[in-house]
mmCIF file of C-alpha atoms and ligand atoms in Angstrom:
data_model
loop_
_atom_site.group_PDB
_atom_site.id
_atom_site.type_symbol
_atom_site.label_atom_id
_atom_site.label_comp_id
_atom_site.label_asym_id
_atom_site.label_seq_id
_atom_site.Cartn_x
_atom_site.Cartn_y
_atom_site.Cartn_z
ATOM 1 C CA UNK A 1 -15.138 7.364 -48.073
ATOM 2 C CA UNK A 2 -13.851 6.805 -44.546
ATOM 3 C CA UNK A 3 -11.724 9.422 -42.787
ATOM 4 C CA UNK A 4 -9.777 9.280 -39.538
ATOM 5 C CA UNK A 5 -10.262 11.961 -36.952
ATOM 6 C CA UNK A 6 -9.959 12.951 -33.324
ATOM 7 C CA UNK A 7 -12.930 13.669 -31.081
ATOM 8 C CA UNK A 8 -12.696 17.253 -29.775
ATOM 9 C CA UNK A 9 -15.902 17.435 -27.799
ATOM 10 C CA UNK A 10 -19.519 16.449 -27.770
ATOM 11 C CA UNK A 11 -22.919 17.227 -26.418
ATOM 12 C CA UNK A 12 -26.177 15.357 -26.699
ATOM 13 C CA UNK A 13 -24.807 12.571 -28.851
ATOM 14 C CA UNK A 14 -23.284 14.907 -31.421
ATOM 15 C CA UNK A 15 -19.495 14.765 -31.457
ATOM 16 C CA UNK A 16 -17.149 17.277 -33.036
ATOM 17 C CA UNK A 17 -14.417 15.432 -34.892
ATOM 18 C CA UNK A 18 -11.249 16.988 -36.299
ATOM 19 C CA UNK A 19 -10.417 15.239 -39.548
ATOM 20 C CA UNK A 20 -6.892 14.818 -40.863
ATOM 21 C CA UNK A 21 -7.835 17.310 -43.573
ATOM 22 C CA UNK A 22 -8.191 19.952 -40.846
ATOM 23 C CA UNK A 23 -11.977 20.145 -41.176
ATOM 24 C CA UNK A 24 -14.131 19.788 -38.078
ATOM 25 C CA UNK A 25 -17.339 17.813 -38.669
ATOM 26 C CA UNK A 26 -20.260 16.964 -36.443
ATOM 27 C CA UNK A 27 -20.848 13.231 -36.194
ATOM 28 C CA UNK A 28 -23.031 10.824 -34.341
ATOM 29 C CA UNK A 29 -22.269 7.247 -33.400
ATOM 30 C CA UNK A 30 -23.391 4.756 -36.008
ATOM 31 C CA UNK A 31 -26.172 2.414 -34.883
ATOM 32 C CA UNK A 32 -24.133 -0.617 -33.927
ATOM 33 C CA UNK A 33 -21.594 1.359 -31.852
ATOM 34 C CA UNK A 34 -24.363 3.338 -30.226
ATOM 35 C CA UNK A 35 -26.105 0.142 -29.216
ATOM 36 C CA UNK A 36 -22.903 -1.204 -27.676
ATOM 37 C CA UNK A 37 -22.511 2.018 -25.771
ATOM 38 C CA UNK A 38 -26.058 1.904 -24.453
ATOM 39 C CA UNK A 39 -25.750 -1.718 -23.402
ATOM 40 C CA UNK A 40 -22.394 -1.092 -21.795
ATOM 41 C CA UNK A 41 -21.030 -3.974 -23.807
ATOM 42 C CA UNK A 42 -17.481 -5.137 -23.294
ATOM 43 C CA UNK A 43 -15.531 -3.568 -26.083
ATOM 44 C CA UNK A 44 -13.440 -5.534 -28.508
ATOM 45 C CA UNK A 45 -10.908 -2.754 -28.094
ATOM 46 C CA UNK A 46 -7.823 -3.386 -26.060
ATOM 47 C CA UNK A 47 -7.764 -0.429 -23.754
ATOM 48 C CA UNK A 48 -4.510 1.028 -22.466
ATOM 49 C CA UNK A 49 -5.041 0.176 -18.831
ATOM 50 C CA UNK A 50 -6.927 -3.018 -19.564
ATOM 51 C CA UNK A 51 -5.197 -4.955 -16.821
ATOM 52 C CA UNK A 52 -6.745 -2.766 -14.214
ATOM 53 C CA UNK A 53 -10.178 -2.353 -15.764
ATOM 54 C CA UNK A 54 -10.890 -5.335 -18.005
ATOM 55 C CA UNK A 55 -14.606 -4.677 -17.725
ATOM 56 C CA UNK A 56 -14.338 -1.131 -19.010
ATOM 57 C CA UNK A 57 -17.289 -0.126 -21.099
ATOM 58 C CA UNK A 58 -17.100 1.258 -24.539
ATOM 59 C CA UNK A 59 -17.882 4.917 -24.209
ATOM 60 C CA UNK A 60 -16.747 7.446 -26.704
ATOM 61 C CA UNK A 61 -14.611 10.135 -25.124
ATOM 62 C CA UNK A 62 -12.806 13.286 -26.071
ATOM 63 C CA UNK A 63 -9.424 12.307 -27.487
ATOM 64 C CA UNK A 64 -10.678 9.133 -29.109
ATOM 65 C CA UNK A 65 -9.382 8.475 -32.583
ATOM 66 C CA UNK A 66 -12.301 7.479 -34.763
ATOM 67 C CA UNK A 67 -13.257 6.614 -38.295
ATOM 68 C CA UNK A 68 -16.050 8.714 -39.728
ATOM 69 C CA UNK A 69 -18.122 8.137 -42.844
ATOM 70 C CA UNK A 70 -20.314 10.673 -44.579
ATOM 71 C CA UNK A 71 -23.969 9.763 -45.029
ATOM 72 C CA UNK A 72 -25.116 9.299 -48.600
ATOM 73 C CA UNK A 73 -26.840 12.665 -48.272
ATOM 74 C CA UNK A 74 -23.409 14.183 -47.718
ATOM 75 C CA UNK A 75 -24.673 16.450 -44.972
ATOM 76 C CA UNK A 76 -24.126 14.272 -41.896
ATOM 77 C CA UNK A 77 -21.258 12.132 -40.655
ATOM 78 C CA UNK A 78 -21.337 8.889 -38.722
ATOM 79 C CA UNK A 79 -18.644 7.492 -36.435
ATOM 80 C CA UNK A 80 -18.170 3.959 -37.658
ATOM 81 C CA UNK A 81 -15.186 2.786 -35.601
ATOM 82 C CA UNK A 82 -13.217 3.739 -32.506
ATOM 83 C CA UNK A 83 -9.508 2.991 -32.503
ATOM 84 C CA UNK A 84 -7.931 1.238 -29.501
ATOM 85 C CA UNK A 85 -6.891 3.697 -26.812
ATOM 86 C CA UNK A 86 -3.270 4.035 -25.793
ATOM 87 C CA UNK A 87 -4.149 5.691 -22.475
ATOM 88 C CA UNK A 88 -6.983 7.347 -20.641
ATOM 89 C CA UNK A 89 -7.907 9.539 -17.739
ATOM 90 C CA UNK A 90 -10.922 7.852 -16.211
ATOM 91 C CA UNK A 91 -13.138 8.349 -13.263
ATOM 92 C CA UNK A 92 -13.752 4.969 -11.721
ATOM 93 C CA UNK A 93 -17.123 4.952 -10.088
ATOM 94 C CA UNK A 94 -17.286 3.543 -6.575
ATOM 95 C CA UNK A 95 -19.076 0.282 -5.970
ATOM 96 C CA UNK A 96 -20.534 -0.622 -9.309
ATOM 97 C CA UNK A 97 -18.397 -3.160 -11.115
ATOM 98 C CA UNK A 98 -17.259 -1.817 -14.433
ATOM 99 C CA UNK A 99 -18.400 1.670 -13.653
ATOM 100 C CA UNK A 100 -15.913 3.923 -15.295
ATOM 101 C CA UNK A 101 -16.180 7.124 -17.196
ATOM 102 C CA UNK A 102 -13.356 8.055 -19.495
ATOM 103 C CA UNK A 103 -12.752 11.795 -19.244
ATOM 104 C CA UNK A 104 -10.056 12.010 -21.921
ATOM 105 C CA UNK A 105 -8.664 9.242 -24.125
ATOM 106 C CA UNK A 106 -5.161 8.987 -25.593
ATOM 107 C CA UNK A 107 -3.479 11.412 -23.234
ATOM 108 C CA UNK A 108 0.298 11.694 -23.294
ATOM 109 C CA UNK A 109 0.632 13.728 -20.124
ATOM 110 C CA UNK A 110 -1.021 15.698 -17.413
ATOM 111 C CA UNK A 111 0.167 19.250 -16.693
ATOM 112 C CA UNK A 112 -0.472 20.232 -13.108
ATOM 113 C CA UNK A 113 -0.221 23.991 -12.703
ATOM 114 C CA UNK A 114 0.355 25.727 -9.381
ATOM 115 C CA UNK A 115 1.405 29.290 -8.598
ATOM 116 C CA UNK A 116 4.621 30.141 -6.773
ATOM 117 C CA UNK A 117 2.435 32.600 -4.850
ATOM 118 C CA UNK A 118 -1.032 34.150 -5.018
ATOM 119 C CA UNK A 119 -2.479 31.661 -4.390
ATOM 120 C CA UNK A 120 0.274 30.038 -2.335
ATOM 121 C CA UNK A 121 1.154 26.537 -3.502
ATOM 122 C CA UNK A 122 -0.263 23.607 -1.629
ATOM 123 C CA UNK A 123 2.191 20.706 -2.028
ATOM 124 C CA UNK A 124 -0.150 18.178 -0.426
ATOM 125 C CA UNK A 125 -2.834 19.052 -2.955
ATOM 126 C CA UNK A 126 -0.228 18.530 -5.650
ATOM 127 C CA UNK A 127 0.515 15.075 -4.168
ATOM 128 C CA UNK A 128 -3.127 14.271 -4.637
ATOM 129 C CA UNK A 129 -3.183 15.380 -8.264
ATOM 130 C CA UNK A 130 -0.060 13.351 -8.960
ATOM 131 C CA UNK A 131 -1.495 10.210 -7.361
ATOM 132 C CA UNK A 132 -4.518 10.495 -9.628
ATOM 133 C CA UNK A 133 -2.245 10.847 -12.660
ATOM 134 C CA UNK A 134 -0.149 7.856 -11.542
ATOM 135 C CA UNK A 135 -3.231 5.714 -10.904
ATOM 136 C CA UNK A 136 -4.227 6.445 -14.484
ATOM 137 C CA UNK A 137 -0.705 5.523 -15.638
ATOM 138 C CA UNK A 138 -0.192 8.990 -17.072
ATOM 139 C CA UNK A 139 3.038 10.954 -17.118
ATOM 140 C CA UNK A 140 2.814 14.186 -15.153
ATOM 141 C CA UNK A 141 4.583 17.496 -15.525
ATOM 142 C CA UNK A 142 4.444 20.263 -12.924
ATOM 143 C CA UNK A 143 4.227 23.931 -13.858
ATOM 144 C CA UNK A 144 5.014 26.531 -11.202
ATOM 145 C CA UNK A 145 3.686 29.800 -12.586
ATOM 146 C CA UNK A 146 3.887 33.380 -11.279
ATOM 147 C CA UNK A 147 7.597 32.976 -10.536
ATOM 148 C CA UNK A 148 7.835 36.770 -10.850
ATOM 149 C CA UNK A 149 6.130 37.106 -7.471
ATOM 150 C CA UNK A 150 8.783 35.436 -5.304
ATOM 151 C CA UNK A 151 12.474 34.608 -5.548
ATOM 152 C CA UNK A 152 12.860 31.619 -7.818
ATOM 153 C CA UNK A 153 15.087 29.723 -5.387
ATOM 154 C CA UNK A 154 12.279 29.875 -2.857
ATOM 155 C CA UNK A 155 9.901 28.332 -5.404
ATOM 156 C CA UNK A 156 12.504 25.712 -6.281
ATOM 157 C CA UNK A 157 12.828 24.844 -2.609
ATOM 158 C CA UNK A 158 9.048 24.318 -2.286
ATOM 159 C CA UNK A 159 9.004 21.952 -5.249
ATOM 160 C CA UNK A 160 12.342 20.216 -4.616
ATOM 161 C CA UNK A 161 10.649 17.020 -3.376
ATOM 162 C CA UNK A 162 8.812 16.696 -6.661
ATOM 163 C CA UNK A 163 11.961 17.152 -8.721
ATOM 164 C CA UNK A 164 13.650 14.528 -6.546
ATOM 165 C CA UNK A 165 10.721 12.181 -7.146
ATOM 166 C CA UNK A 166 11.466 12.521 -10.856
ATOM 167 C CA UNK A 167 8.756 14.895 -12.032
ATOM 168 C CA UNK A 168 9.762 17.516 -14.594
ATOM 169 C CA UNK A 169 9.068 20.959 -13.091
ATOM 170 C CA UNK A 170 8.717 24.117 -15.182
ATOM 171 C CA UNK A 171 9.200 27.483 -13.471
ATOM 172 C CA UNK A 172 7.265 30.060 -15.460
ATOM 173 C CA UNK A 173 6.004 33.604 -15.438
ATOM 174 C CA UNK A 174 3.499 34.873 -17.927
ATOM 175 C CA UNK A 175 4.244 38.429 -16.845
ATOM 176 C CA UNK A 176 7.995 38.115 -17.416
ATOM 177 C CA UNK A 177 7.627 35.573 -20.243
ATOM 178 C CA UNK A 178 9.842 33.194 -18.333
ATOM 179 C CA UNK A 179 10.020 29.462 -19.056
ATOM 180 C CA UNK A 180 7.417 29.697 -21.799
ATOM 181 C CA UNK A 181 9.567 28.386 -24.639
ATOM 182 C CA UNK A 182 10.465 25.214 -22.738
ATOM 183 C CA UNK A 183 6.848 24.630 -21.789
ATOM 184 C CA UNK A 184 5.713 25.181 -25.366
ATOM 185 C CA UNK A 185 8.238 22.541 -26.425
ATOM 186 C CA UNK A 186 6.941 20.136 -23.777
ATOM 187 C CA UNK A 187 3.358 20.253 -25.041
ATOM 188 C CA UNK A 188 4.036 20.468 -28.763
ATOM 189 C CA UNK A 189 2.868 17.397 -30.630
ATOM 190 C CA UNK A 190 1.434 15.793 -27.495
ATOM 191 C CA UNK A 191 -1.997 15.408 -25.982
ATOM 192 C CA UNK A 192 -1.889 17.126 -22.595
ATOM 193 C CA UNK A 193 -4.523 17.651 -19.946
ATOM 194 C CA UNK A 194 -4.320 20.857 -17.986
ATOM 195 C CA UNK A 195 -5.174 20.831 -14.316
ATOM 196 C CA UNK A 196 -4.605 22.755 -11.128
ATOM 197 C CA UNK A 197 -6.428 25.115 -8.784
ATOM 198 C CA UNK A 198 -8.150 28.172 -10.176
ATOM 199 C CA UNK A 199 -6.319 31.465 -10.246
ATOM 200 C CA UNK A 200 -2.851 29.974 -10.810
ATOM 201 C CA UNK A 201 -2.722 31.222 -14.393
ATOM 202 C CA UNK A 202 -3.709 28.250 -16.531
ATOM 203 C CA UNK A 203 -5.661 30.338 -19.037
ATOM 204 C CA UNK A 204 -2.986 33.033 -19.040
ATOM 205 C CA UNK A 205 -0.273 30.447 -19.710
ATOM 206 C CA UNK A 206 -2.093 28.801 -22.574
ATOM 207 C CA UNK A 207 -2.936 32.123 -24.135
ATOM 208 C CA UNK A 208 0.691 33.232 -23.798
ATOM 209 C CA UNK A 209 1.931 29.977 -25.325
ATOM 210 C CA UNK A 210 -0.638 29.874 -28.104
ATOM 211 C CA UNK A 211 -2.198 33.291 -28.672
ATOM 212 C CA UNK A 212 -5.715 33.115 -29.978
ATOM 213 C CA UNK A 213 -6.465 29.681 -28.549
ATOM 214 C CA UNK A 214 -9.074 31.107 -26.169
ATOM 215 C CA UNK A 215 -9.166 28.267 -23.693
ATOM 216 C CA UNK A 216 -11.963 27.750 -21.270
ATOM 217 C CA UNK A 217 -9.857 26.248 -18.533
ATOM 218 C CA UNK A 218 -10.241 25.833 -14.861
ATOM 219 C CA UNK A 219 -11.233 23.326 -12.296
ATOM 220 C CA UNK A 220 -14.916 23.122 -11.680
ATOM 221 C CA UNK A 221 -15.220 24.714 -8.288
ATOM 222 C CA UNK A 222 -16.014 22.333 -5.483
ATOM 223 C CA UNK A 223 -19.225 24.122 -4.565
ATOM 224 C CA UNK A 224 -20.575 24.054 -8.098
ATOM 225 C CA UNK A 225 -19.845 20.393 -8.268
ATOM 226 C CA UNK A 226 -21.193 19.348 -4.925
ATOM 227 C CA UNK A 227 -23.421 16.302 -5.034
ATOM 228 C CA UNK A 228 -23.352 16.140 -8.772
ATOM 229 C CA UNK A 229 -22.438 12.979 -10.562
ATOM 230 C CA UNK A 230 -22.398 14.223 -14.091
ATOM 231 C CA UNK A 231 -19.758 16.633 -15.188
ATOM 232 C CA UNK A 232 -19.111 19.214 -17.784
ATOM 233 C CA UNK A 233 -17.273 17.337 -20.496
ATOM 234 C CA UNK A 234 -13.685 17.922 -21.418
ATOM 235 C CA UNK A 235 -12.806 19.784 -24.576
ATOM 236 C CA UNK A 236 -9.767 19.144 -26.725
ATOM 237 C CA UNK A 237 -8.062 22.135 -28.357
ATOM 238 C CA UNK A 238 -5.795 21.500 -31.344
ATOM 239 C CA UNK A 239 -2.494 23.346 -30.926
ATOM 240 C CA UNK A 240 -0.787 25.209 -33.727
ATOM 241 C CA UNK A 241 2.156 23.053 -34.720
ATOM 242 C CA UNK A 242 0.531 19.811 -33.566
ATOM 243 C CA UNK A 243 -0.814 18.310 -30.407
ATOM 244 C CA UNK A 244 -3.800 19.065 -28.234
ATOM 245 C CA UNK A 245 -4.564 20.523 -24.855
ATOM 246 C CA UNK A 246 -7.590 19.224 -23.016
ATOM 247 C CA UNK A 247 -9.266 21.461 -20.548
ATOM 248 C CA UNK A 248 -10.764 18.818 -18.379
ATOM 249 C CA UNK A 249 -13.186 19.061 -15.536
ATOM 250 C CA UNK A 250 -9.961 18.532 -13.644
ATOM 251 C CA UNK A 251 -8.122 15.816 -11.845
ATOM 252 C CA UNK A 252 -9.924 16.728 -8.673
ATOM 253 C CA UNK A 253 -13.142 15.808 -10.399
ATOM 254 C CA UNK A 254 -11.676 12.453 -11.425
ATOM 255 C CA UNK A 255 -10.794 12.016 -7.789
ATOM 256 C CA UNK A 256 -9.323 9.121 -5.906
ATOM 257 C CA UNK A 257 -12.350 6.901 -6.499
ATOM 258 C CA UNK A 258 -11.518 3.363 -7.331
ATOM 259 C CA UNK A 259 -7.853 3.582 -6.343
ATOM 260 C CA UNK A 260 -7.256 0.665 -4.002
ATOM 261 C CA UNK A 261 -5.490 1.002 -0.673
ATOM 262 C CA UNK A 262 -2.881 -1.455 -1.913
ATOM 263 C CA UNK A 263 -1.932 0.486 -5.017
ATOM 264 C CA UNK A 264 -1.509 3.926 -3.456
ATOM 265 C CA UNK A 265 2.151 3.416 -2.424
ATOM 266 C CA UNK A 266 3.081 2.667 -6.017
ATOM 267 C CA UNK A 267 1.516 5.998 -7.004
ATOM 268 C CA UNK A 268 4.500 7.677 -5.299
ATOM 269 C CA UNK A 269 7.333 6.989 -7.766
ATOM 270 C CA UNK A 270 10.105 7.526 -5.206
ATOM 271 C CA UNK A 271 8.636 4.755 -3.001
ATOM 272 C CA UNK A 272 8.595 2.169 -5.767
ATOM 273 C CA UNK A 273 12.213 1.000 -5.387
ATOM 274 C CA UNK A 274 11.447 -0.011 -1.782
ATOM 275 C CA UNK A 275 8.120 -1.739 -2.293
ATOM 276 C CA UNK A 276 8.338 -5.472 -1.827
ATOM 277 C CA UNK A 277 11.541 -5.219 0.225
ATOM 278 C CA UNK A 278 9.923 -4.703 3.651
ATOM 279 C CA UNK A 279 9.984 -7.438 6.302
ATOM 280 C CA UNK A 280 6.241 -8.018 6.015
ATOM 281 C CA UNK A 281 4.682 -8.626 2.635
ATOM 282 C CA UNK A 282 1.544 -6.718 3.642
ATOM 283 C CA UNK A 283 3.512 -3.805 5.100
ATOM 284 C CA UNK A 284 1.543 -0.547 5.150
ATOM 285 C CA UNK A 285 4.833 1.421 5.359
ATOM 286 C CA UNK A 286 3.403 3.410 8.251
ATOM 287 C CA UNK A 287 4.294 1.642 11.519
ATOM 288 C CA UNK A 288 5.812 -1.791 10.869
ATOM 289 C CA UNK A 289 9.308 -2.780 11.968
ATOM 290 C CA UNK A 290 11.654 -3.666 9.159
ATOM 291 C CA UNK A 291 9.919 -1.301 6.759
ATOM 292 C CA UNK A 292 12.229 -0.306 3.907
ATOM 293 C CA UNK A 293 10.121 2.747 3.109
ATOM 294 C CA UNK A 294 10.326 4.099 6.647
ATOM 295 C CA UNK A 295 14.061 3.450 6.715
ATOM 296 C CA UNK A 296 14.376 5.472 3.513
ATOM 297 C CA UNK A 297 12.416 8.299 5.128
ATOM 298 C CA UNK A 298 14.636 8.157 8.242
ATOM 299 C CA UNK A 299 17.801 8.260 6.162
ATOM 300 C CA UNK A 300 16.496 11.198 4.159
ATOM 301 C CA UNK A 301 16.445 9.283 0.871
ATOM 302 C CA UNK A 302 12.672 9.802 0.657
ATOM 303 C CA UNK A 303 10.882 13.041 1.519
ATOM 304 C CA UNK A 304 9.117 12.892 4.862
ATOM 305 C CA UNK A 305 6.396 15.277 3.682
ATOM 306 C CA UNK A 306 5.615 13.056 0.700
ATOM 307 C CA UNK A 307 5.572 9.958 2.918
ATOM 308 C CA UNK A 308 3.178 11.687 5.316
ATOM 309 C CA UNK A 309 1.019 12.576 2.369
ATOM 310 C CA UNK A 310 1.054 8.927 1.362
ATOM 311 C CA UNK A 311 -0.142 8.018 4.857
ATOM 312 C CA UNK A 312 -3.002 10.493 4.709
ATOM 313 C CA UNK A 313 -4.184 9.421 1.290
ATOM 314 C CA UNK A 314 -3.962 5.776 2.297
ATOM 315 C CA UNK A 315 -6.031 6.447 5.382
ATOM 316 C CA UNK A 316 -8.586 8.352 3.369
ATOM 317 C CA UNK A 317 -8.885 5.479 0.904
ATOM 318 C CA UNK A 318 -9.191 2.824 3.590
ATOM 319 C CA UNK A 319 -11.845 4.855 5.395
ATOM 320 C CA UNK A 320 -13.888 5.184 2.237
ATOM 321 C CA UNK A 321 -13.408 1.473 1.497
ATOM 322 C CA UNK A 322 -14.703 0.634 4.979
ATOM 323 C CA UNK A 323 -17.654 2.935 4.487
ATOM 324 C CA UNK A 324 -18.409 0.875 1.384
ATOM 325 C CA UNK A 325 -17.978 3.820 -0.921
HETATM 326 P P1 GDP B 401 -6.668 30.171 -14.092
HETATM 327 O O1 GDP B 401 -7.880 30.277 -13.215
HETATM 328 O O2 GDP B 401 -5.725 29.135 -13.577
HETATM 329 O O3 GDP B 401 -6.977 29.988 -15.534
HETATM 330 O O4 GDP B 401 -5.875 31.570 -13.918
HETATM 331 P P2 GDP B 401 -5.897 32.868 -14.864
HETATM 332 O O5 GDP B 401 -5.135 32.622 -16.111
HETATM 333 O O6 GDP B 401 -7.292 33.343 -14.992
HETATM 334 O O7 GDP B 401 -5.040 33.888 -13.971
HETATM 335 C C1 GDP B 401 -5.448 34.299 -12.694
HETATM 336 C C2 GDP B 401 -4.813 35.643 -12.386
HETATM 337 O O8 GDP B 401 -3.392 35.520 -12.281
HETATM 338 C C3 GDP B 401 -5.044 36.688 -13.464
HETATM 339 O O9 GDP B 401 -5.294 37.923 -12.841
HETATM 340 C C4 GDP B 401 -3.737 36.728 -14.234
HETATM 341 O O10 GDP B 401 -3.484 37.980 -14.824
HETATM 342 C C5 GDP B 401 -2.734 36.426 -13.145
HETATM 343 N N1 GDP B 401 -1.503 35.780 -13.672
HETATM 344 C C6 GDP B 401 -1.430 34.776 -14.570
HETATM 345 N N2 GDP B 401 -0.150 34.424 -14.787
HETATM 346 C C7 GDP B 401 0.607 35.215 -14.010
HETATM 347 C C8 GDP B 401 2.022 35.337 -13.788
HETATM 348 O O11 GDP B 401 2.861 34.620 -14.353
HETATM 349 N N3 GDP B 401 2.430 36.269 -12.867
HETATM 350 C C9 GDP B 401 1.546 37.065 -12.206
HETATM 351 N N4 GDP B 401 2.042 37.943 -11.323
HETATM 352 N N5 GDP B 401 0.218 36.984 -12.398
HETATM 353 C C10 GDP B 401 -0.251 36.096 -13.287
HETATM 354 ZN ZN1 ZN B 402 7.055 -1.062 4.462
#
């Protein structure tokens, strides 16, 4: 008998799969799928972002919806099919064609958590997280926690550019139980990945929203991760009332790798209406005359800070492209 399930996590080829019955079973990939994975064969699946990564390899990931079959012995389960993905958060490896590692499959949204204070928010770091979400074609939601520490209008001022760009922003406080109901509603029934710097209250928020969930959240610290190419895998936590939260190695870990210089402008949603309307078709939107983006910045229609952030990220990407990375 075949059952459908969702992959919650896995180590050493053994995957934990949540079945529709509510049971969690340990499964391994059935021979044929395993072979495809080892060979890096082109999948017959139509992946969500196929246009950008047609050569994507078939690799099972947390969040994948699978079919599992019990062995005749009845003690072990085998994953016999992987359903097509509707989205993914993937780390595109530099250089190697087709090098891509899916961190989480079938995500509905990314939640980027910052603190209103302690630690102070870093809007340019948030820009970076959002670009990574956009490059993965994922919806993003911003959570500004610890709103008890400063006046809320001050926090709203800091994040006004993001609201203007169209991102939903939640102002929360775990201490004062502020904004929690709305945030709970925003994650219910969806698959969300949680990201943001450490110490902003990600674990506290999740535990306040869903007591007893006991999340192991947090970005892998940069120092721990230095020079390492493998990562701690993501884990998917089923939420009471439906949906999942993935505590991922973090968007920072996914990084800007593989995002092309040309696509970075489109990763700023408020720039999109102007793209393609500049005098020069290959406009970088940094220095050219007749640039519609720069005109929008001058007129105040587009945030100057966000545009400067765009310039920095673009420069970073073109430097790494020139270095052949
Ligand atoms: P994480 O690293 O993002 O998971 O952050 P934690 O959940 O571990 O929280 C870091 C620290 O911030 C802890 O000492 C929490 O008690 C504290 N904290 C979490 N949420 C809030 C909040 O809304 N207000 C205040 N003042 N402190 C908070
Ligand atoms: Zn331009």
